[in-house]
XYZ file of C-alpha atoms in Angstrom:
497
model
C 158.355 59.388 114.992
C 162.066 69.630 114.318
C 165.001 70.677 113.800
C 168.020 68.550 114.416
C 170.671 66.810 112.581
C 170.130 63.959 110.384
C 171.111 61.339 112.799
C 169.241 57.619 113.495
C 166.385 59.784 114.923
C 164.908 60.859 111.835
C 165.803 57.148 110.150
C 163.913 55.539 112.960
C 161.224 57.957 112.981
C 161.095 57.819 109.135
C 161.133 54.027 108.432
C 160.656 51.473 111.701
C 158.523 50.014 115.103
C 158.382 49.233 116.189
C 159.998 49.611 111.709
C 158.801 46.883 109.825
C 158.492 47.117 106.062
C 159.427 48.598 102.876
C 158.794 52.195 103.915
C 155.885 54.369 103.815
C 153.203 55.884 101.880
C 152.411 55.738 97.973
C 154.809 53.933 95.966
C 154.523 55.941 92.915
C 157.463 58.091 91.130
C 158.282 61.145 93.726
C 157.565 64.193 90.939
C 160.410 66.347 90.616
C 162.805 63.268 91.285
C 166.451 64.349 90.002
C 169.629 62.166 89.928
C 172.155 63.273 92.424
C 175.953 63.000 91.880
C 176.211 59.174 92.890
C 178.692 57.275 94.911
C 176.924 54.190 93.614
C 175.812 52.814 90.259
C 172.707 51.400 91.906
C 171.263 54.183 94.145
C 171.280 57.082 91.925
C 168.063 58.813 92.279
C 166.333 61.259 94.741
C 162.849 62.451 95.353
C 164.533 65.850 96.833
C 163.377 64.892 100.207
C 165.677 63.704 102.967
C 164.649 61.874 106.353
C 164.730 65.042 107.651
C 161.353 65.684 106.486
C 159.844 62.636 107.400
C 157.489 64.179 110.113
C 156.724 67.040 108.814
C 153.075 65.749 107.747
C 152.638 64.970 111.499
C 151.526 67.092 114.377
C 153.608 68.106 116.664
C 153.397 68.969 120.539
C 149.807 69.495 121.733
C 148.477 69.205 118.333
C 149.010 65.541 117.747
C 146.561 65.306 121.023
C 143.618 66.523 118.476
C 144.218 63.022 116.689
C 144.425 60.938 119.114
C 141.228 62.544 121.063
C 139.068 62.229 118.230
C 137.895 58.957 118.796
C 137.105 58.394 122.728
C 138.577 55.015 124.256
C 138.237 54.395 127.961
C 142.052 53.313 128.921
C 144.193 55.106 131.020
C 146.070 56.799 128.224
C 143.105 58.341 126.659
C 141.382 59.725 129.599
C 144.823 61.164 130.884
C 145.234 63.139 127.962
C 142.004 63.662 126.253
C 140.446 65.875 128.707
C 140.656 69.763 129.572
C 143.937 69.567 131.475
C 146.162 67.378 129.722
C 149.787 66.783 131.404
C 152.717 68.819 130.071
C 154.865 65.982 129.351
C 158.787 67.003 130.277
C 160.759 63.764 131.080
C 159.819 60.069 131.587
C 159.351 59.772 135.087
C 156.057 62.687 135.063
C 155.061 60.294 131.980
C 155.394 57.165 134.099
C 153.242 58.999 136.935
C 150.816 60.593 134.601
C 149.929 56.881 133.396
C 150.218 55.630 136.863
C 152.936 53.061 136.427
C 155.465 54.029 138.907
C 156.482 50.689 141.008
C 159.794 50.415 139.779
C 159.497 46.721 140.455
C 157.476 46.526 137.414
C 160.221 46.871 135.088
C 162.429 44.398 132.630
C 164.907 45.276 130.336
C 166.116 43.765 127.282
C 169.824 44.110 125.603
C 168.478 42.656 122.336
C 164.992 44.092 121.293
C 162.485 43.019 118.369
C 160.255 46.206 118.581
C 160.752 49.455 116.464
C 163.923 50.245 118.114
C 165.583 46.852 117.643
C 168.577 48.566 115.581
C 169.494 50.695 118.520
C 169.144 48.296 121.288
C 172.527 46.998 123.278
C 173.591 46.415 126.649
C 174.773 49.772 127.039
C 171.437 51.183 126.408
C 169.065 48.397 127.044
C 165.203 48.546 125.947
C 162.896 48.630 129.255
C 159.383 47.976 130.078
C 157.596 49.594 132.681
C 154.388 47.901 133.230
C 151.653 48.405 135.771
C 150.827 45.025 137.307
C 152.272 41.538 137.496
C 148.530 39.904 137.300
C 145.796 39.831 135.142
C 144.850 43.919 134.920
C 141.986 44.983 132.803
C 142.834 48.644 132.696
C 146.505 47.495 131.757
C 149.425 49.910 130.940
C 153.083 49.517 129.505
C 155.560 51.832 128.331
C 159.056 50.887 126.585
C 162.112 53.293 126.536
C 165.538 53.040 125.854
C 168.310 55.810 125.574
C 168.843 56.602 121.767
C 168.861 59.256 119.185
C 165.278 57.758 118.160
C 163.725 59.724 121.392
C 160.978 57.159 120.737
C 158.616 56.107 123.635
C 156.227 52.949 122.804
C 153.456 52.332 124.728
C 150.135 49.979 125.115
C 146.929 50.752 127.250
C 143.764 48.464 127.413
C 140.160 49.589 127.245
C 138.773 48.174 130.647
C 135.237 48.050 129.218
C 135.966 47.118 125.154
C 139.112 44.781 126.235
C 140.801 46.132 123.434
C 144.632 47.393 123.318
C 145.506 50.658 122.036
C 148.969 51.547 120.784
C 150.586 54.799 121.086
C 153.985 55.909 119.855
C 155.360 59.214 121.931
C 158.142 61.055 120.856
C 160.484 63.244 122.790
C 162.340 66.278 121.472
C 165.234 67.559 123.665
C 166.181 71.513 123.699
C 169.239 70.989 121.692
C 167.183 69.753 119.031
C 165.496 72.975 118.693
C 168.736 75.097 118.265
C 170.427 75.477 115.082
C 173.049 73.328 116.132
C 171.341 70.276 116.923
C 172.416 67.763 119.879
C 175.453 66.246 120.114
C 174.715 62.674 119.589
C 176.243 61.328 122.826
C 173.602 63.522 124.854
C 170.792 61.001 124.121
C 172.473 57.913 125.682
C 173.024 59.974 129.084
C 170.388 60.783 132.048
C 169.906 64.446 130.425
C 167.973 62.042 127.665
C 165.391 60.859 130.197
C 164.220 64.290 131.645
C 163.929 68.439 130.241
C 161.957 67.533 127.498
C 160.890 70.712 125.408
C 158.201 68.675 123.524
C 156.214 65.810 123.754
C 154.059 64.122 120.976
C 151.776 61.327 120.882
C 150.372 59.231 118.175
C 148.183 56.454 118.054
C 148.460 53.453 115.744
C 145.627 54.137 113.544
C 147.295 57.502 112.455
C 150.860 55.642 112.057
C 149.070 52.493 110.043
C 150.201 53.940 106.630
C 153.683 54.420 107.470
C 156.612 52.411 108.425
C 156.164 53.379 111.852
C 153.216 50.840 111.670
C 152.542 49.150 115.308
C 149.874 46.333 113.790
C 152.666 44.699 111.515
C 153.776 42.818 114.619
C 150.994 43.534 116.856
C 148.326 42.647 114.721
C 149.725 40.761 111.945
C 146.616 39.016 111.073
C 144.799 42.123 109.760
C 142.448 44.516 110.858
C 139.704 41.941 112.045
C 142.123 40.133 113.871
C 142.854 41.073 117.695
C 146.085 43.022 119.126
C 148.385 41.301 121.072
C 151.264 41.896 123.449
C 154.902 40.728 122.693
C 157.618 39.155 124.178
C 160.035 36.833 122.140
C 161.936 35.207 124.508
C 158.584 34.359 127.018
C 160.296 31.736 128.524
C 163.191 30.518 130.902
C 166.022 31.825 130.721
C 165.019 34.730 128.951
C 168.276 34.987 126.709
C 169.368 38.507 126.860
C 166.809 40.027 129.472
C 168.716 41.466 132.900
C 167.796 39.067 135.409
C 169.730 38.122 138.591
C 168.692 34.097 138.636
C 169.970 33.728 134.897
C 173.841 32.824 134.062
C 173.310 35.258 130.825
C 171.246 37.819 132.571
C 173.752 38.357 135.186
C 176.645 38.248 132.913
C 174.783 41.286 131.259
C 173.688 43.119 133.987
C 177.489 43.397 134.970
C 178.418 44.840 131.798
C 175.695 47.224 132.249
C 176.747 48.126 135.913
C 180.169 48.794 134.870
C 179.401 50.948 132.148
C 177.053 52.868 134.144
C 178.940 53.989 137.236
C 178.265 57.514 138.543
C 174.521 57.638 137.327
C 171.423 57.299 139.475
C 168.959 56.038 136.950
C 167.945 54.645 133.727
C 164.667 54.571 131.851
C 163.371 56.127 134.749
C 164.410 53.295 137.459
C 166.788 53.459 140.180
C 170.292 51.785 139.423
C 170.023 50.319 142.808
C 166.874 48.227 141.739
C 168.791 46.753 138.529
C 170.035 44.139 140.473
C 166.933 43.132 141.205
C 165.448 42.765 137.963
C 164.039 39.787 136.342
C 162.452 38.944 132.585
C 159.715 36.680 134.495
C 157.817 40.130 135.969
C 157.355 40.998 132.223
C 156.434 37.196 131.135
C 154.028 37.138 134.258
C 152.186 40.396 133.025
C 152.198 38.931 129.729
C 150.733 35.722 130.563
C 148.492 36.633 132.988
C 146.686 39.082 130.273
C 146.058 36.415 127.760
C 149.394 36.807 125.549
C 151.514 33.721 125.792
C 152.218 30.835 122.990
C 153.394 31.013 119.906
C 149.701 31.893 118.700
C 150.158 35.130 119.713
C 153.774 35.825 117.972
C 155.295 34.481 121.158
C 157.740 32.609 122.653
C 159.285 31.615 119.157
C 162.860 32.054 120.722
C 163.850 28.934 122.154
C 165.790 30.445 124.992
C 166.992 27.401 127.051
C 167.737 24.906 123.930
C 169.610 27.776 121.935
C 171.796 28.598 125.540
C 172.670 25.372 125.741
C 173.495 24.856 122.157
C 175.641 27.822 122.143
C 177.172 27.151 125.885
C 179.197 24.671 124.581
C 181.502 26.948 122.792
C 184.424 27.981 124.983
C 183.644 31.401 127.056
C 180.035 31.736 126.356
C 177.839 33.318 127.787
C 180.214 35.755 129.553
C 181.888 36.667 126.092
C 181.686 35.820 122.798
C 184.953 36.210 121.389
C 184.754 32.957 119.903
C 182.280 31.762 117.205
C 178.978 29.741 118.444
C 176.591 27.644 117.025
C 172.900 26.853 117.282
C 170.918 24.434 115.113
C 167.997 25.639 116.990
C 168.478 28.826 116.283
C 169.752 28.526 112.657
C 166.200 26.765 111.765
C 164.106 29.436 113.177
C 166.548 32.272 112.234
C 165.302 30.857 108.298
C 162.141 30.676 109.295
C 162.401 33.806 110.250
C 163.656 35.246 107.279
C 161.561 33.424 104.715
C 158.566 35.404 106.448
C 156.620 32.195 107.679
C 153.403 32.242 109.593
C 153.241 35.756 108.751
C 149.692 36.230 109.665
C 150.801 34.939 113.286
C 154.211 36.304 114.028
C 154.455 39.672 111.818
C 157.956 41.351 110.793
C 160.907 39.435 110.889
C 162.180 40.582 114.130
C 164.754 37.418 115.604
C 166.890 37.958 118.494
C 170.793 37.040 117.894
C 171.961 33.781 118.630
C 174.330 34.579 121.823
C 173.612 35.851 125.057
C 175.728 38.987 123.693
C 175.728 40.575 120.554
C 177.964 43.613 121.820
C 181.454 42.939 120.327
C 184.093 42.180 122.977
C 186.993 44.188 121.253
C 184.862 46.958 121.677
C 183.116 46.863 124.747
C 185.835 48.382 127.319
C 186.460 51.119 125.204
C 182.382 52.337 125.017
C 182.125 52.033 128.929
C 185.062 53.651 129.800
C 184.089 56.687 127.571
C 180.576 56.512 129.547
C 182.705 56.501 132.898
C 184.614 59.515 131.735
C 181.882 61.579 130.502
C 179.933 60.813 134.065
C 183.167 62.012 136.070
C 183.297 64.908 134.068
C 186.507 63.854 132.311
C 185.595 64.243 128.884
C 183.273 66.240 126.914
C 179.694 65.328 125.463
C 180.646 65.558 122.222
C 183.339 62.812 122.708
C 181.077 60.336 124.068
C 180.004 58.158 121.316
C 176.630 56.760 120.536
C 176.421 53.643 123.111
C 174.744 51.165 120.799
C 177.751 50.945 117.959
C 179.457 48.917 120.980
C 177.315 45.761 118.816
C 178.903 43.657 116.709
C 179.109 45.102 112.790
C 180.835 42.644 110.561
C 178.686 41.808 107.672
C 178.611 38.307 109.359
C 177.101 39.912 112.145
C 174.805 42.288 110.555
C 173.282 39.281 108.837
C 172.674 37.121 112.103
C 171.386 39.692 113.933
C 168.703 40.790 111.282
C 170.167 44.271 110.121
C 170.972 42.530 106.674
C 169.175 39.243 104.386
C 170.992 35.916 104.965
C 173.334 35.569 102.218
C 171.955 33.619 98.832
C 168.664 34.733 98.695
C 167.040 34.588 95.598
C 165.245 37.269 93.994
C 161.850 35.683 95.024
C 163.314 35.113 98.767
C 164.665 38.685 99.082
C 161.532 40.170 98.399
C 159.823 38.570 101.163
C 162.629 39.362 103.244
C 162.651 43.240 102.419
C 159.302 43.715 101.588
C 156.106 41.305 102.357
C 156.104 42.268 106.402
C 154.488 45.716 105.105
C 153.066 44.830 101.851
C 150.830 41.928 102.366
C 147.355 40.451 102.047
C 146.670 40.873 105.686
C 147.277 44.239 106.796
C 145.288 47.395 105.845
C 144.231 47.032 101.774
C 142.699 50.835 101.956
C 145.744 53.013 102.573
C 148.394 53.675 99.535
C 150.830 51.685 101.234
C 148.705 48.546 99.709
C 149.413 49.948 96.246
C 152.458 47.457 96.442
C 152.081 44.013 97.331
C 155.154 41.852 97.839
C 152.685 38.473 98.650
C 151.413 38.276 95.124
C 152.885 40.447 92.499
C 150.113 39.548 89.884
C 147.909 42.262 91.940
C 150.317 44.968 90.771
C 150.319 46.670 87.537
C 153.507 46.857 85.267
C 153.652 50.574 86.855
C 153.363 49.712 90.225
C 156.461 47.373 89.632
C 158.540 49.733 87.560
C 157.761 52.617 90.536
C 159.158 50.127 92.854
C 161.890 49.278 90.935
C 162.604 53.048 91.144
C 162.547 52.971 94.750
C 164.769 50.572 95.380
C 167.404 52.363 93.677
C 166.953 55.496 95.628
C 169.841 57.162 97.421
C 170.435 55.753 100.819
C 169.653 58.767 102.771
C 166.389 59.462 100.784
C 162.808 59.709 102.676
C 161.533 56.570 100.032
C 164.362 54.239 99.658
C 162.633 50.635 99.413
C 163.200 48.873 102.197
C 164.503 51.856 104.467
C 168.209 51.475 105.271
C 167.951 50.997 108.761
C 164.927 48.303 108.474
C 167.192 46.079 105.884
C 170.402 47.471 104.365
C 170.469 45.299 100.848
C 173.963 45.137 99.510
C 173.810 46.407 95.549
C 174.053 42.753 94.392
C 171.140 41.918 96.125
C 169.290 45.041 95.003
C 170.425 43.763 91.483
C 169.195 40.458 92.172
C 165.671 41.809 93.209
C 165.426 44.443 90.132
C 166.403 41.889 87.572
C 163.543 39.464 89.549
C 161.088 42.113 89.420
C 161.795 43.050 85.597
C 161.815 39.579 84.890
C 158.209 39.513 86.239
C 157.092 42.472 84.281
C 158.677 40.773 80.957
C 157.016 37.507 81.500
C 153.246 39.849 81.533
C 153.780 41.285 77.879
C 151.892 44.327 77.116
C 149.317 43.367 80.430
C 148.671 46.816 82.292
């Protein structure tokens, strides 16, 4: 999703979205691959291509519009950018203005996203959605943004004539990214990240389909002939993880956010003075009014009310998660999602964390204070840490947050969890990503499976690692389990080619 330091931005751009599978492109073994001096006995191969090179195959800036504008549609985004004088986008608010989504009251923010940038969302850098209307809108537009190193903007626009949704991914560059030294990581979490963009690139979902930035794995999981849809995982009261003036969890999250952002005037293009009035119900209304509510559209699968009732029996919840909570309802759905059940309906594996807060109660005061100190001019930008590192990060927490697999999975279960979301029968079978099928191993040749094994053993910084580390971080034991399963499958086929 350049010239900048190897950071989370690059990782998301090469793997995520959205974000959703075993990495992009062809699974054939890269030519000229070499072994690096490994720190691991498992991850020993390198293609010679680092993650920083992920965007070299895509056009940038105004050149990116050539591909976007090749096939006409009547959406507000297409008509805005595909004309003789497309806007030069240099800030988030300018993008909002160009797309006609300037009403700040049509904003909802979540601290636990299931989108492309889900790994980097926190209460200190929430993901905010600005949308065109709370009612049915034949010309709808919605824009998703959060401050972080990915510098991605997700956009959906509807063609009022065909009634079809078109998904786009924007990528902005700060001026410091074009310098030899790159940007301090902290700058992506400040107000400076929302303006003075040096370059803005735009891609429609069609050009991303053969990459791990593919929007359709979640927004069109039923395949090319299925309709695309809008997603809100927690589309029912009390909308756990969303800022909301009318819910206990929403108010507590908003208090944590406001405490840290003292001294700022806006976040995600919305005045901070407006945040106390934000509601999750407004986005809920937008999605429902446009016909995308219900589990058949991949929504409402997080039973907010019942999960909160069960979690809140733990002392301190929802204001603090210092005590380990439990929810049978959450655990059952967590297991379903990790088993990739109903893939053609739900797509992907994204599932929100159990508690109201996924921030670490032992970290949040420290990270909040750092941002306050920066905004007061008391520390330099290079002393401001990436704010999304405030989240819980123990191995158990990473598994429960969906960044690692559940414990104890067998080889077949690990294959589903690590690869099935992007390599299945429902998605486009004409692209090179379909050269590996995780849903039906019998469709693969022995060489294809051997190449998948090779990709599992790439060093963790490599562009071709399967699965990408920031989609799912497999332990070495899990990699071995998966490799042994694939090897056993190949052995069972004898000399079959």
